[in-house]
Coordinates of C-alpha atoms in Angstrom, one line a residue:
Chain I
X6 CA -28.6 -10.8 2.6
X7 CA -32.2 -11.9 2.5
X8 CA -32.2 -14.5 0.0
X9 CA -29.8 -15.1 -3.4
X10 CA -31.5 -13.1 -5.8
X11 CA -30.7 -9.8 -3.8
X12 CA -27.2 -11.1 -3.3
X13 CA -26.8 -11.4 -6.9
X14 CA -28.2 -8.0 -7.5
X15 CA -25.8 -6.2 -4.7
X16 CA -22.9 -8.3 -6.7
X17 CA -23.5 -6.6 -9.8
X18 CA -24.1 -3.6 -8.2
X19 CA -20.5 -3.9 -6.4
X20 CA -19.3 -4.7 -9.1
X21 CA -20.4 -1.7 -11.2
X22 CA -18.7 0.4 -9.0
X23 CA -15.1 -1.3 -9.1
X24 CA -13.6 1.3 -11.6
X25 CA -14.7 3.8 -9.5
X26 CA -13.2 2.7 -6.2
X27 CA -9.9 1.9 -7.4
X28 CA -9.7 5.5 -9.1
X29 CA -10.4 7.0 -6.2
X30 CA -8.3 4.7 -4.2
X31 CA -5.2 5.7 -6.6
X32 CA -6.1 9.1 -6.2
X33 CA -6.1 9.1 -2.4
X34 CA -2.9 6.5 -2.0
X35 CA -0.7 7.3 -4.8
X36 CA -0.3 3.7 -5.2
X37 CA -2.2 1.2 -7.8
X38 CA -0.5 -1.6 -5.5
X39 CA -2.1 0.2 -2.3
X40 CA -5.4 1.1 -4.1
X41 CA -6.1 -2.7 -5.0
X42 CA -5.8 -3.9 -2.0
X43 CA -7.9 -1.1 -0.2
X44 CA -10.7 -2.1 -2.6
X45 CA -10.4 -5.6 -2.1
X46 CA -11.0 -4.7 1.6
X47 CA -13.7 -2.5 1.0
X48 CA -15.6 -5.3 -0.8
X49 CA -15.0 -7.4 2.0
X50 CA -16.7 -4.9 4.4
X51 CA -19.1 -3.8 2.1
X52 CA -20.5 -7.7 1.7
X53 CA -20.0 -8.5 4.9
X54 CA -21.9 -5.2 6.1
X55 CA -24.4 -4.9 3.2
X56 CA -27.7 -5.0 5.5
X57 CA -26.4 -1.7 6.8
X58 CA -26.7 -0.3 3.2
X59 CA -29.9 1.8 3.0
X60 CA -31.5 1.3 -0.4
X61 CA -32.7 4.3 -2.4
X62 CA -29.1 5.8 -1.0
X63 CA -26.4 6.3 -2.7
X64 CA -24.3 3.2 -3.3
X65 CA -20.9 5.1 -4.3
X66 CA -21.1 7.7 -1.6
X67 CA -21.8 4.8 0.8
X68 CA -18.4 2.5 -0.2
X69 CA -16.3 5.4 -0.6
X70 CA -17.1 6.1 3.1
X71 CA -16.3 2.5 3.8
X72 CA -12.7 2.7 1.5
X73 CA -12.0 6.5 3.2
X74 CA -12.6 5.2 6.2
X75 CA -9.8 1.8 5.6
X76 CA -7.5 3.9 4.2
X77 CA -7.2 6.5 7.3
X78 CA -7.4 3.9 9.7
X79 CA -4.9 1.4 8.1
X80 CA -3.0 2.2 4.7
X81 CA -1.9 5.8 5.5
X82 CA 0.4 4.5 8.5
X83 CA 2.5 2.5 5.6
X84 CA 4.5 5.8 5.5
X85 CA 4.3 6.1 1.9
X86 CA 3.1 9.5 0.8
X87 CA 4.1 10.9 -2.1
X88 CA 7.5 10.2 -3.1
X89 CA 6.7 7.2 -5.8
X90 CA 4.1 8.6 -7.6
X91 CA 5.6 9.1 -11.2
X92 CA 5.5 5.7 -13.1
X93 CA 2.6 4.2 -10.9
X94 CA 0.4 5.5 -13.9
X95 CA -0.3 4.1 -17.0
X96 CA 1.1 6.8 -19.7
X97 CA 1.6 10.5 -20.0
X98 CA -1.7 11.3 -21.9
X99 CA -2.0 14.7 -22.7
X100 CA -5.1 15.8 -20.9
X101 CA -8.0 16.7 -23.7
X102 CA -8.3 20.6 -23.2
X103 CA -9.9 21.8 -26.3
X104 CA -8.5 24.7 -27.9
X105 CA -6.1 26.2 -25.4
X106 CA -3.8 25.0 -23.4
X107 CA -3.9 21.3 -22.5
X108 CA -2.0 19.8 -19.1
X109 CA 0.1 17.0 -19.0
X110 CA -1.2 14.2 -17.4
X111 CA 1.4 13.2 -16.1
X112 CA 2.2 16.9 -15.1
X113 CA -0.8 17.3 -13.6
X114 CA -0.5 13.8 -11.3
X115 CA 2.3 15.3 -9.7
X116 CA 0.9 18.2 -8.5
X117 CA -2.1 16.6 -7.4
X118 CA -0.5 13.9 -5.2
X119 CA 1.3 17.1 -3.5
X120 CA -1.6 18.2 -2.4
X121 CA -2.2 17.8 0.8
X122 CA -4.5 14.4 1.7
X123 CA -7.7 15.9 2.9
X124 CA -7.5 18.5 0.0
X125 CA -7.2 16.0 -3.2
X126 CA -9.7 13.6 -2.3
X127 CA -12.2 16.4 -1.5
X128 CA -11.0 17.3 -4.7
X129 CA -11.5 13.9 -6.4
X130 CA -14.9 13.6 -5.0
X131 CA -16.2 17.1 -5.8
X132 CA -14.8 17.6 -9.3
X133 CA -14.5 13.9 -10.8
X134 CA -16.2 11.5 -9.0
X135 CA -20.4 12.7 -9.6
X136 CA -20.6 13.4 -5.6
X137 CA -22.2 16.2 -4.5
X138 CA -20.5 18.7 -2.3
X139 CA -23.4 17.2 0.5
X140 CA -22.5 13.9 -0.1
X141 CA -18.8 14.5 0.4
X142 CA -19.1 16.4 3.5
X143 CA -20.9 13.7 4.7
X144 CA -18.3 11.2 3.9
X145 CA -15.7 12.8 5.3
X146 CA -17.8 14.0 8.5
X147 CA -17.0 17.9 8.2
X148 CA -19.3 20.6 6.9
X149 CA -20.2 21.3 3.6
X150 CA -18.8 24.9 4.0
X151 CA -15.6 23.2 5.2
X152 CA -15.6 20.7 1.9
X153 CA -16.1 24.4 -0.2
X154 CA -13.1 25.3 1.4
X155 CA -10.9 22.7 1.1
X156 CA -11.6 22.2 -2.8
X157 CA -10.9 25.9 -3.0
X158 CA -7.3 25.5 -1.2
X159 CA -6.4 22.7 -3.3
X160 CA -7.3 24.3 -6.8
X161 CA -5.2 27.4 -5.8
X162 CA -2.4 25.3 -4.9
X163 CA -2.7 22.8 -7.9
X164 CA -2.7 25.9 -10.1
X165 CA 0.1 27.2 -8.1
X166 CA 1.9 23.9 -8.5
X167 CA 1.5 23.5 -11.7
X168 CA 2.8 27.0 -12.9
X169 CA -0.9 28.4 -14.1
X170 CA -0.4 32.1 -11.6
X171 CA 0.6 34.6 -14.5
X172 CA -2.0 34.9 -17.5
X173 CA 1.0 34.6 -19.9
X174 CA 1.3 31.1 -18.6
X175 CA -1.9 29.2 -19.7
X176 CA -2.8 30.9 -23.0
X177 CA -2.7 33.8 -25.9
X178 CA -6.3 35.0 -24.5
X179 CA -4.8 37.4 -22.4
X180 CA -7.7 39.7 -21.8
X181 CA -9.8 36.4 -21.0
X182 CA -7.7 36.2 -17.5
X183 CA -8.8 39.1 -16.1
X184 CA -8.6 38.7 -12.3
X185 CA -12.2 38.2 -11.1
X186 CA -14.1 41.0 -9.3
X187 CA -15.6 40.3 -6.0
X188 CA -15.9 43.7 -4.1
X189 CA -12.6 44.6 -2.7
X190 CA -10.0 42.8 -4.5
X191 CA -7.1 41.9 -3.1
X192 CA -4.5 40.5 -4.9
X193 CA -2.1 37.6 -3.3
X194 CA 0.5 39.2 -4.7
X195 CA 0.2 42.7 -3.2
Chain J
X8 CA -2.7 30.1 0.7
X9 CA -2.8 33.6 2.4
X10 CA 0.7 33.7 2.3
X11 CA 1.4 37.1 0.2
X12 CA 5.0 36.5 0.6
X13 CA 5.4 33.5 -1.0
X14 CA 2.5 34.1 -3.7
X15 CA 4.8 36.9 -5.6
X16 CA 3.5 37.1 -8.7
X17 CA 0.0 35.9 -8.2
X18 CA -2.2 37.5 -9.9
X19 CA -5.1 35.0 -11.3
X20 CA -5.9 34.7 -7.9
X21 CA -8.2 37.2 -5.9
X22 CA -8.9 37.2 -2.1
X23 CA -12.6 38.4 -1.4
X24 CA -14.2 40.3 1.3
X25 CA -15.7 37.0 3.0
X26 CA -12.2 35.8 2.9
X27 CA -13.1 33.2 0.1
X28 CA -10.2 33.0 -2.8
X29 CA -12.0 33.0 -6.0
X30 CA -10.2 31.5 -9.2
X31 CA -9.7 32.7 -12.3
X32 CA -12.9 31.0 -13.9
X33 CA -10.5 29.7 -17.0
X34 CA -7.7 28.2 -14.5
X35 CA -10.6 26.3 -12.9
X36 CA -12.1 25.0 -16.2
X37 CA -8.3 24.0 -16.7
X38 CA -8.0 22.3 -13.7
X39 CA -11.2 21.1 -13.5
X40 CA -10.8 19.3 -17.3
X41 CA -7.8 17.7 -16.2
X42 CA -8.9 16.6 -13.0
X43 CA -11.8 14.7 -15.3
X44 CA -9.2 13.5 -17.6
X45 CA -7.1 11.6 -14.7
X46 CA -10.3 10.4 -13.4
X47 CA -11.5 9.0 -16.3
X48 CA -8.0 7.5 -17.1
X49 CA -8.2 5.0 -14.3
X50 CA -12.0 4.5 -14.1
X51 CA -11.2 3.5 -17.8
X52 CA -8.7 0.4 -16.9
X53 CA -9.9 -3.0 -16.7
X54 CA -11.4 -4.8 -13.5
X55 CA -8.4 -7.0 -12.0
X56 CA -9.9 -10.7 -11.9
X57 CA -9.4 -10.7 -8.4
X58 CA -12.0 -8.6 -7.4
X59 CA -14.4 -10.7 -10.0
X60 CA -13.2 -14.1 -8.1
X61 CA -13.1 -12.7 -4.3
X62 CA -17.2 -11.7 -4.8
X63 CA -18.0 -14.8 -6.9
X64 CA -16.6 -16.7 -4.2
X65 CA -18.3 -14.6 -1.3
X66 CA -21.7 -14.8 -3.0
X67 CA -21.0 -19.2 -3.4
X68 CA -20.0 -19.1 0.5
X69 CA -23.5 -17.4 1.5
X70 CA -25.2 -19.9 -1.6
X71 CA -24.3 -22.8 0.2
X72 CA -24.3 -21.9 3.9
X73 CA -28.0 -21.2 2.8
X74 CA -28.0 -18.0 3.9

């Protein structure tokens, strides 16, 4: 870093994005013990790497590449996948869903941390995190079609995990579940 | 997914043409609120002191090696 000021800037600026890393580093590892210390370690890289940080870039797009990148290389090997995921969160919040049918947090964490790996954090990133579905495929090296695809697979299988496949299921408004019409329509279930 | 056999019952799901599986538009908003709602949980807890420590020590270290 060129001289202190800038050093205290990028500190602040690290630090801004704290909450954000460890979210996403729960959501990947399943683990607030494993997500801690995958941020600490992405803070260390980030600092120790922070002339390779392009200003006028995205700062969150760039660290999560950094934590992604830490986590496939040395957490996932731990062998821990899914198993201890209930009780790593704080509380079973009910999730705010307006008029109709709300999902359990708690509920719902299960089923995401079923999902396979490279489907929930596209899933993370794409639907929670304020990436774009360009900026995720770039983190994760694959094409943006492929990042379309993968948050696609993972919403049919979360909804299919969590129960949500017959209209009955997720609210009175039956006639509001119509199956959507795309030219021939082929139902899974035919 | 494309596994008719195992997705009896299916039926807020729709394959298209292009081979794309399109949702049931209030499923995703379902998903897609929830989703928001575990995200927010976590990016709502406090910052560990650690992290606050490890950078206000990294940022002394380059301080006084004068970097």
């Amino acid at each position: 870093m060129a001289d202190n000021r800038s050093s205290v800037d990028f500190r602040e600026r690290l630090i801004a994005e704290i909450p954000n890393l460890r979210a996403f580093a729960t959501s990947l590892s399943g683990s607030i013990q494993s997500a801690d210390d995958l941020v600490q370690d992405t803070l260390l890289k980030a600092w120790g790497h922070a002339d390779s940080f392009v200003e006028g870039t995205n700062l969150r797009a760039w660290l999560f590449t950094i934590l992604r990148n830490t986590y496939y290389s040395l957490y996932r090997r731990r062998g821990r996948e899914v198993q201890d995921t209930d009780g790593i969160y704080s509380g079973s919040v009910a999730v705010p869903a307006g008029q109709d049918s709300a999902l359990d947090l708690a509920d719902f964490r299960l089923a995401l941390a079923k999902l396979p790996e490279e489907q929930r954090e596209v899933l993370i990133m794409v639907g929670a995190t304020g990436l774009s579905y360009e900026e995720t495929a770039e983190i994760c090296g694959v094409a943006v079609g492929t990042i379309k695809s993968r948050v696609n697979r993972a919403r049919t299988k979360l909804a299919e995990l969590l129960g949500m496949t017959n209209s009955s299921d997720i609210g009175p408004d039956r006639n509001s579940l119509a199956v959507v019409h795309h030219g021939r329509v082929t139902t899974l279930a035919s | 997914m494309n596994d008719p056999g195992h997705s009896e019952g299916l039926r807020s799901v729709v394959r298209r043409d292009d081979g794309d599986v399109e949702m049931d538009p209030k499923i995703q908003e379902i998903l897609g609120r929830a989703l928001k709602a575990h995200y927010d949980d976590l990016v709502g807890a406090p910052i560990p002191d650690r992290f606050l420590v490890l950078l206000a020590e990294l940022e002394a270290k380059e301080a006084r090696d004068g970097r």
